[in-house]
């Protein structure tokens, strides 16, 4: 058809002069171009930039348009892969590995101190004091940048500090009464508290599978508690209170860090200082200097000067592992933080059983395994539901 048309691309002839090679009874039809496919876009090029424009279906007697529209295929080249996300994942992985390692060392020294010097309120206070001193020296020597804070920052930090203080003291009280492994088995039930707080206080809802994943967590923790050889109610309740307090701490921390110029490391430093101010009067009221002095003399006679090193080590490692965990919280959500916090307990449980030679019954180990498995299932389901929720917003 086109070959039968006498088209001059340099000087297009009017349509009336074009003789179609069709029957005279059949009127020539105008060809309509189909709309561009999704992979195509329209581009308009000025006539001056085209040496040989192609006129399609020009109207009789109408002036030529100075703009000619044509179709071009969209660029289908492969997108450039951004390496920033991979670097971020590696950074978070290093944070998590360091966090877990420091936490294991802290738990070992903390238990050694509490076995020889059973004063958890003072031990908790010394941990916060050591961290506060480390950061004050770092700011003075400009090893770390001094944070710029105001009254609003400290107001938003106060509920975080209250929750952190309660959780810290409760966990220390628990470990002073029971084995480290038992405390962390009970604390692996933190996801259950996270879901309950999110559901009944924050108003969040989750898929049924998330609620079902709590059954093995609660069941495994309960089985371990019932079969624990050295079960103690104060130790059990301390771990439970710590779970609840740390869930609130993580939620308040993430909210408080939004829109703030204070980094995770400095945020935890400020948190330690405020918690120290809150805890000190309560520690003095509950235990007191007289009890501390008498207990220290007893520990020196039983352990020797090594008790001083143990107390210093547990205080410093407590600050370091929490500092790294808050540096991780800078990069992740409270959910991922809670999952990482739960999964680290596997290394703490195993290492404490080996080092302290804690007797473990098979049924007790089964309960711990069920709780950890439930935690893994919970983390996967929560991550999937979070991803689905984010996808639904797009």
Short mmCIF file of C-alpha atoms in Angstrom, two decimals:
data_model
loop_
_atom_site.label_atom_id
_atom_site.label_comp_id
_atom_site.label_asym_id
_atom_site.label_seq_id
_atom_site.Cartn_x
_atom_site.Cartn_y
_atom_site.Cartn_z
CA UNK A 1 0.00 0.00 0.00
CA UNK A 2 2.65 2.51 1.03
CA UNK A 3 4.79 1.65 -1.98
CA UNK A 4 1.93 2.68 -4.24
CA UNK A 5 1.86 6.18 -2.78
CA UNK A 6 4.05 8.84 -4.32
CA UNK A 7 5.48 10.43 -1.17
CA UNK A 8 8.25 13.01 -1.31
CA UNK A 9 9.72 13.26 2.14
CA UNK A 10 11.39 16.62 1.43
CA UNK A 11 8.27 18.18 -0.09
CA UNK A 12 5.19 16.30 0.99
CA UNK A 13 2.42 16.51 -1.55
CA UNK A 14 -1.11 17.38 -0.49
CA UNK A 15 -3.43 14.53 0.09
CA UNK A 16 -5.64 15.50 -2.84
CA UNK A 17 -2.78 14.75 -5.25
CA UNK A 18 -2.14 11.31 -3.88
CA UNK A 19 -3.81 8.59 -5.96
CA UNK A 20 -4.46 5.52 -3.89
CA UNK A 21 -4.34 2.26 -5.84
CA UNK A 22 -7.77 1.23 -4.58
CA UNK A 23 -11.11 0.85 -6.26
CA UNK A 24 -12.77 4.25 -6.91
CA UNK A 25 -15.87 3.03 -5.05
CA UNK A 26 -13.94 2.60 -1.86
CA UNK A 27 -13.00 5.77 -0.04
CA UNK A 28 -9.52 5.90 1.35
CA UNK A 29 -9.40 5.35 5.07
CA UNK A 30 -7.29 7.22 7.57
CA UNK A 31 -4.95 5.01 9.49
CA UNK A 32 -5.04 5.48 13.24
CA UNK A 33 -1.90 4.85 15.18
CA UNK A 34 -2.42 2.56 18.19
CA UNK A 35 -1.75 4.10 21.61
CA UNK A 36 1.75 3.58 22.88
CA UNK A 37 2.37 0.50 24.98
CA UNK A 38 3.44 0.85 28.62
CA UNK A 39 7.05 0.43 27.54
CA UNK A 40 6.84 3.44 25.20
CA UNK A 41 6.54 7.16 25.76
CA UNK A 42 5.73 10.09 23.49
CA UNK A 43 8.36 12.61 22.57
CA UNK A 44 7.78 15.85 20.75
CA UNK A 45 10.59 17.09 18.52
CA UNK A 46 10.74 20.48 16.89
CA UNK A 47 10.57 20.53 13.12
CA UNK A 48 13.87 22.32 12.87
CA UNK A 49 15.67 19.39 14.48
CA UNK A 50 14.38 16.88 11.88
CA UNK A 51 15.85 17.02 8.41
CA UNK A 52 13.19 14.76 6.84
CA UNK A 53 9.95 14.94 8.76
CA UNK A 54 7.27 12.36 8.02
CA UNK A 55 3.73 13.78 7.75
CA UNK A 56 1.02 11.25 8.49
CA UNK A 57 -2.60 11.98 7.65
CA UNK A 58 -2.21 15.74 7.24
CA UNK A 59 -5.50 17.60 6.88
CA UNK A 60 -6.29 19.18 3.54
CA UNK A 61 -5.44 22.86 3.44
CA UNK A 62 -4.24 22.89 7.06
CA UNK A 63 -0.97 24.56 7.88
CA UNK A 64 1.82 22.31 8.90
CA UNK A 65 2.33 22.10 12.64
CA UNK A 66 5.70 23.22 13.85
CA UNK A 67 5.72 20.32 16.31
CA UNK A 68 5.80 16.70 15.21
CA UNK A 69 5.06 13.97 17.79
CA UNK A 70 6.49 10.52 17.50
CA UNK A 71 7.00 7.49 19.72
CA UNK A 72 10.21 6.27 21.28
CA UNK A 73 10.98 3.19 23.30
CA UNK A 74 11.70 3.77 26.97
CA UNK A 75 15.16 3.10 28.28
CA UNK A 76 15.20 -0.55 29.34
CA UNK A 77 18.72 -0.66 30.69
CA UNK A 78 19.27 -2.41 34.01
CA UNK A 79 19.06 -0.09 37.04
CA UNK A 80 22.27 0.72 38.82
CA UNK A 81 22.55 -1.31 42.01
CA UNK A 82 23.10 0.90 45.03
CA UNK A 83 25.64 -0.59 47.42
CA UNK A 84 24.53 1.58 50.35
CA UNK A 85 21.89 -0.94 51.45
CA UNK A 86 24.42 -3.79 51.45
CA UNK A 87 26.87 -1.68 53.45
CA UNK A 88 24.11 -0.86 55.92
CA UNK A 89 23.31 -4.56 56.42
CA UNK A 90 26.98 -5.33 57.04
CA UNK A 91 27.15 -2.48 59.55
CA UNK A 92 24.09 -3.77 61.42
CA UNK A 93 25.55 -7.30 61.39
CA UNK A 94 28.77 -6.05 63.00
CA UNK A 95 26.74 -4.16 65.60
CA UNK A 96 24.73 -7.27 66.43
CA UNK A 97 27.80 -9.53 66.72
CA UNK A 98 29.58 -7.03 68.98
CA UNK A 99 26.44 -6.46 71.03
CA UNK A 100 25.93 -10.19 71.66
CA UNK A 101 29.60 -10.83 72.50
CA UNK A 102 29.77 -7.98 75.01
CA UNK A 103 26.50 -9.12 76.55
CA UNK A 104 27.86 -12.62 77.14
CA UNK A 105 30.94 -11.22 78.91
CA UNK A 106 28.77 -8.89 81.01
CA UNK A 107 26.46 -11.70 82.14
CA UNK A 108 29.41 -13.85 83.22
CA UNK A 109 31.00 -11.13 85.34
CA UNK A 110 27.65 -9.93 86.63
CA UNK A 111 26.81 -13.39 87.95
CA UNK A 112 30.27 -13.75 89.51
CA UNK A 113 29.78 -10.46 91.36
CA UNK A 114 26.26 -11.33 92.53
CA UNK A 115 27.39 -14.74 93.79
CA UNK A 116 30.05 -13.14 95.97
CA UNK A 117 28.36 -9.81 96.66
CA UNK A 118 24.54 -10.24 96.59
CA UNK A 119 23.52 -6.59 96.44
CA UNK A 120 21.73 -6.12 93.11
CA UNK A 121 20.63 -2.54 93.74
CA UNK A 122 24.20 -1.35 94.29
CA UNK A 123 25.46 -3.50 91.41
CA UNK A 124 22.89 -1.89 89.11
CA UNK A 125 23.86 1.57 90.32
CA UNK A 126 27.57 0.93 89.71
CA UNK A 127 26.81 -0.16 86.13
CA UNK A 128 25.05 3.12 85.38
CA UNK A 129 27.73 5.14 87.18
CA UNK A 130 30.52 3.53 85.15
CA UNK A 131 28.77 4.28 81.88
CA UNK A 132 28.10 7.87 82.89
CA UNK A 133 31.75 8.36 83.84
CA UNK A 134 32.99 6.83 80.58
CA UNK A 135 30.88 9.18 78.50
CA UNK A 136 31.73 12.28 80.53
CA UNK A 137 35.42 11.58 80.00
CA UNK A 138 34.81 10.91 76.27
CA UNK A 139 33.05 14.25 75.92
CA UNK A 140 35.73 16.10 77.89
CA UNK A 141 38.52 14.63 75.74
CA UNK A 142 36.40 15.10 72.60
CA UNK A 143 36.60 11.41 71.80
CA UNK A 144 32.85 11.60 71.26
CA UNK A 145 30.90 14.63 70.16
CA UNK A 146 29.05 16.32 73.01
CA UNK A 147 25.29 16.11 72.37
CA UNK A 148 23.21 19.26 72.05
CA UNK A 149 20.21 18.78 74.29
CA UNK A 150 17.41 20.96 75.61
CA UNK A 151 14.65 20.69 78.17
CA UNK A 152 12.28 19.00 75.71
CA UNK A 153 14.86 16.29 75.05
CA UNK A 154 15.18 15.46 78.76
CA UNK A 155 11.39 15.46 79.14
CA UNK A 156 11.03 12.92 76.34
CA UNK A 157 13.91 10.90 77.81
CA UNK A 158 12.42 10.67 81.30
CA UNK A 159 9.88 7.84 80.64
CA UNK A 160 12.60 5.92 78.81
CA UNK A 161 14.90 6.30 81.81
CA UNK A 162 12.19 5.13 84.22
CA UNK A 163 11.52 2.00 82.14
CA UNK A 164 15.25 1.37 81.70
CA UNK A 165 15.90 1.68 85.44
CA UNK A 166 13.09 -0.72 86.35
CA UNK A 167 14.14 -3.27 83.73
CA UNK A 168 17.80 -3.07 84.68
CA UNK A 169 17.24 -3.51 88.42
CA UNK A 170 14.62 -6.25 87.93
CA UNK A 171 16.96 -8.28 85.70
CA UNK A 172 19.83 -7.89 88.18
CA UNK A 173 17.60 -8.96 91.07
CA UNK A 174 16.54 -11.99 89.04
CA UNK A 175 20.12 -13.05 88.33
CA UNK A 176 21.02 -12.66 92.00
CA UNK A 177 18.41 -15.31 92.86
CA UNK A 178 18.51 -17.82 89.99
CA UNK A 179 20.88 -19.09 87.29
CA UNK A 180 21.73 -16.81 84.39
CA UNK A 181 20.34 -19.35 81.95
CA UNK A 182 16.97 -19.43 83.73
CA UNK A 183 16.71 -15.63 83.79
CA UNK A 184 17.34 -15.45 80.06
CA UNK A 185 14.96 -18.29 79.26
CA UNK A 186 12.20 -16.32 80.99
CA UNK A 187 13.35 -13.11 79.31
CA UNK A 188 13.04 -14.82 75.93
CA UNK A 189 9.30 -14.37 76.47
CA UNK A 190 9.70 -10.64 75.77
CA UNK A 191 7.90 -10.93 72.37
CA UNK A 192 4.72 -11.94 74.21
CA UNK A 193 4.88 -8.73 76.24
CA UNK A 194 5.65 -6.76 73.08
CA UNK A 195 2.52 -8.07 71.37
CA UNK A 196 0.32 -7.50 74.43
CA UNK A 197 1.56 -3.94 74.89
CA UNK A 198 1.17 -3.18 71.19
CA UNK A 199 -2.33 -4.67 71.12
CA UNK A 200 -3.93 -3.30 74.27
CA UNK A 201 -2.01 -0.05 74.78
CA UNK A 202 -0.89 1.06 71.33
CA UNK A 203 -3.95 -0.38 69.55
CA UNK A 204 -1.97 -2.37 66.97
CA UNK A 205 -3.39 -5.58 65.53
CA UNK A 206 -1.52 -8.54 64.08
CA UNK A 207 -2.33 -11.53 61.86
CA UNK A 208 -3.60 -14.65 63.69
CA UNK A 209 -0.32 -16.46 62.94
CA UNK A 210 1.59 -13.91 65.07
CA UNK A 211 -0.67 -14.61 68.06
CA UNK A 212 -0.32 -18.37 67.51
CA UNK A 213 3.48 -18.06 67.52
CA UNK A 214 3.26 -16.84 71.12
CA UNK A 215 1.98 -20.24 72.26
CA UNK A 216 5.35 -22.06 72.01
CA UNK A 217 7.12 -19.04 73.55
CA UNK A 218 4.86 -18.94 76.58
CA UNK A 219 4.67 -22.74 76.78
CA UNK A 220 8.45 -23.17 76.55
CA UNK A 221 9.11 -20.54 79.22
CA UNK A 222 6.50 -22.14 81.47
CA UNK A 223 7.94 -25.61 81.00
CA UNK A 224 11.42 -24.35 81.86
CA UNK A 225 10.11 -22.59 84.96
CA UNK A 226 8.28 -25.67 86.21
CA UNK A 227 11.33 -27.92 85.76
CA UNK A 228 13.99 -25.45 86.97
CA UNK A 229 15.98 -27.08 89.77
CA UNK A 230 16.80 -23.75 91.44
CA UNK A 231 13.43 -22.06 90.92
CA UNK A 232 12.91 -18.90 92.93
CA UNK A 233 9.78 -16.74 92.77
CA UNK A 234 11.68 -13.47 93.22
CA UNK A 235 14.02 -14.44 90.39
CA UNK A 236 11.09 -15.44 88.17
CA UNK A 237 9.12 -12.23 88.83
CA UNK A 238 12.22 -10.10 88.35
CA UNK A 239 12.69 -11.51 84.85
CA UNK A 240 9.00 -10.99 84.03
CA UNK A 241 9.04 -7.36 85.23
CA UNK A 242 12.22 -6.77 83.25
CA UNK A 243 10.52 -8.05 80.10
CA UNK A 244 7.65 -5.61 80.45
CA UNK A 245 9.89 -2.66 81.33
CA UNK A 246 12.26 -3.21 78.41
CA UNK A 247 9.39 -3.43 75.92
CA UNK A 248 8.27 0.03 77.02
CA UNK A 249 11.87 1.24 76.96
CA UNK A 250 12.36 0.14 73.36
CA UNK A 251 9.11 1.76 72.22
CA UNK A 252 9.79 5.02 74.05
CA UNK A 253 13.41 5.03 72.84
CA UNK A 254 12.49 4.83 69.18
CA UNK A 255 9.88 7.55 69.58
CA UNK A 256 12.26 9.75 71.53
CA UNK A 257 15.05 9.35 68.97
CA UNK A 258 12.85 10.44 66.04
CA UNK A 259 13.63 13.94 64.92
CA UNK A 260 16.47 14.26 67.45
CA UNK A 261 20.03 15.14 66.51
CA UNK A 262 21.40 12.99 69.36
CA UNK A 263 23.02 9.79 68.08
CA UNK A 264 22.37 6.37 69.58
CA UNK A 265 25.64 6.36 71.53
CA UNK A 266 25.01 9.76 73.12
CA UNK A 267 21.35 8.94 73.59
CA UNK A 268 22.26 5.97 75.75
CA UNK A 269 24.83 8.07 77.63
CA UNK A 270 22.15 10.60 78.54
CA UNK A 271 19.83 7.72 79.41
CA UNK A 272 22.42 6.24 81.79
CA UNK A 273 22.94 9.55 83.56
CA UNK A 274 19.23 10.16 84.04
CA UNK A 275 18.69 6.55 85.19
CA UNK A 276 21.55 6.94 87.66
CA UNK A 277 19.84 10.00 89.15
CA UNK A 278 16.56 8.06 89.43
CA UNK A 279 18.08 4.86 90.85
CA UNK A 280 20.59 6.16 93.41
CA UNK A 281 18.11 7.26 96.13
CA UNK A 282 16.15 4.01 95.80
CA UNK A 283 19.34 1.91 96.06
CA UNK A 284 20.33 3.76 99.23
CA UNK A 285 16.85 3.28 100.70
CA UNK A 286 16.58 -0.44 99.87
CA UNK A 287 20.11 -1.60 100.78
CA UNK A 288 22.11 1.28 102.23
CA UNK A 289 25.82 2.01 102.81
CA UNK A 290 26.05 -0.10 105.97
CA UNK A 291 24.95 -3.26 104.18
CA UNK A 292 27.23 -2.49 101.26
CA UNK A 293 30.27 -2.05 103.51
CA UNK A 294 29.63 -5.24 105.47
CA UNK A 295 29.02 -7.22 102.28
CA UNK A 296 32.19 -5.89 100.68
CA UNK A 297 34.31 -6.94 103.62
CA UNK A 298 32.83 -10.42 103.41
CA UNK A 299 33.47 -10.60 99.66
CA UNK A 300 37.08 -9.53 100.15
CA UNK A 301 37.63 -12.29 102.68
CA UNK A 302 35.99 -14.89 100.45
CA UNK A 303 37.25 -13.87 97.00
CA UNK A 304 40.07 -11.45 97.66
CA UNK A 305 40.90 -8.27 95.72
CA UNK A 306 39.66 -10.00 92.56
CA UNK A 307 36.14 -8.94 93.53
CA UNK A 308 37.09 -5.34 92.68
CA UNK A 309 38.08 -6.38 89.14
CA UNK A 310 34.86 -8.32 88.71
CA UNK A 311 32.75 -5.34 89.78
CA UNK A 312 34.65 -3.01 87.45
CA UNK A 313 34.40 -5.44 84.53
CA UNK A 314 30.66 -6.05 84.88
CA UNK A 315 30.03 -2.29 85.08
CA UNK A 316 32.12 -1.41 82.03
CA UNK A 317 30.83 -4.28 79.87
CA UNK A 318 27.26 -3.42 80.82
CA UNK A 319 27.72 0.07 79.43
CA UNK A 320 29.54 -1.12 76.30
CA UNK A 321 26.96 -3.72 75.27
CA UNK A 322 24.08 -1.31 75.84
CA UNK A 323 25.89 1.44 73.98
CA UNK A 324 26.36 -0.80 70.95
CA UNK A 325 22.73 -1.92 71.15
CA UNK A 326 21.58 1.69 71.01
CA UNK A 327 23.88 2.33 68.08
CA UNK A 328 22.01 -0.55 66.42
CA UNK A 329 18.68 1.03 67.36
CA UNK A 330 19.76 4.05 65.29
CA UNK A 331 19.58 1.83 62.20
CA UNK A 332 16.68 -0.53 62.87
CA UNK A 333 13.09 -0.63 64.08
CA UNK A 334 12.02 -1.51 67.65
CA UNK A 335 10.73 -4.84 66.29
CA UNK A 336 14.09 -5.82 64.80
CA UNK A 337 15.81 -4.61 67.97
CA UNK A 338 13.52 -6.82 70.07
CA UNK A 339 14.18 -9.80 67.80
CA UNK A 340 17.95 -9.30 67.99
CA UNK A 341 17.69 -8.91 71.75
CA UNK A 342 15.82 -12.21 71.98
CA UNK A 343 18.08 -14.18 69.66
CA UNK A 344 21.19 -13.09 71.56
CA UNK A 345 19.86 -15.00 74.57
CA UNK A 346 20.77 -18.27 72.88
CA UNK A 347 24.46 -17.44 73.17
CA UNK A 348 24.01 -16.19 76.75
CA UNK A 349 22.11 -19.31 77.84
CA UNK A 350 24.58 -21.73 76.28
CA UNK A 351 27.70 -19.91 77.50
CA UNK A 352 26.41 -19.52 81.06
CA UNK A 353 25.48 -23.21 81.30
CA UNK A 354 28.99 -24.17 80.16
CA UNK A 355 30.91 -21.69 82.33
CA UNK A 356 28.89 -22.07 85.53
CA UNK A 357 28.18 -25.78 84.90
CA UNK A 358 24.50 -25.24 85.58
CA UNK A 359 22.63 -28.57 85.92
CA UNK A 360 19.98 -28.79 83.23
CA UNK A 361 17.32 -31.48 83.03
CA UNK A 362 16.29 -32.74 79.56
CA UNK A 363 12.75 -31.43 80.07
CA UNK A 364 14.19 -28.04 81.04
CA UNK A 365 16.33 -27.95 77.90
CA UNK A 366 13.28 -28.93 75.84
CA UNK A 367 11.33 -26.01 77.27
CA UNK A 368 14.15 -23.61 76.41
CA UNK A 369 14.36 -25.01 72.87
CA UNK A 370 10.60 -24.63 72.38
CA UNK A 371 10.71 -21.04 73.62
CA UNK A 372 13.60 -20.16 71.30
CA UNK A 373 11.87 -21.86 68.34
CA UNK A 374 8.70 -19.93 69.10
CA UNK A 375 10.72 -16.73 69.19
CA UNK A 376 12.19 -17.51 65.77
CA UNK A 377 8.75 -18.18 64.30
CA UNK A 378 7.41 -15.03 65.89
CA UNK A 379 10.24 -12.92 64.44
CA UNK A 380 9.65 -14.27 60.94
CA UNK A 381 5.90 -13.70 61.10
CA UNK A 382 6.24 -10.21 62.54
CA UNK A 383 8.73 -9.24 59.86
CA UNK A 384 6.45 -10.61 57.15
CA UNK A 385 3.41 -8.79 58.53
CA UNK A 386 5.45 -5.57 58.79
CA UNK A 387 6.57 -5.90 55.17
CA UNK A 388 2.99 -6.56 54.06
CA UNK A 389 1.82 -3.53 55.98
CA UNK A 390 4.46 -1.31 54.37
CA UNK A 391 3.58 -2.69 50.93
CA UNK A 392 -0.09 -1.90 51.55
CA UNK A 393 0.79 1.76 52.14
CA UNK A 394 2.51 2.08 48.75
#
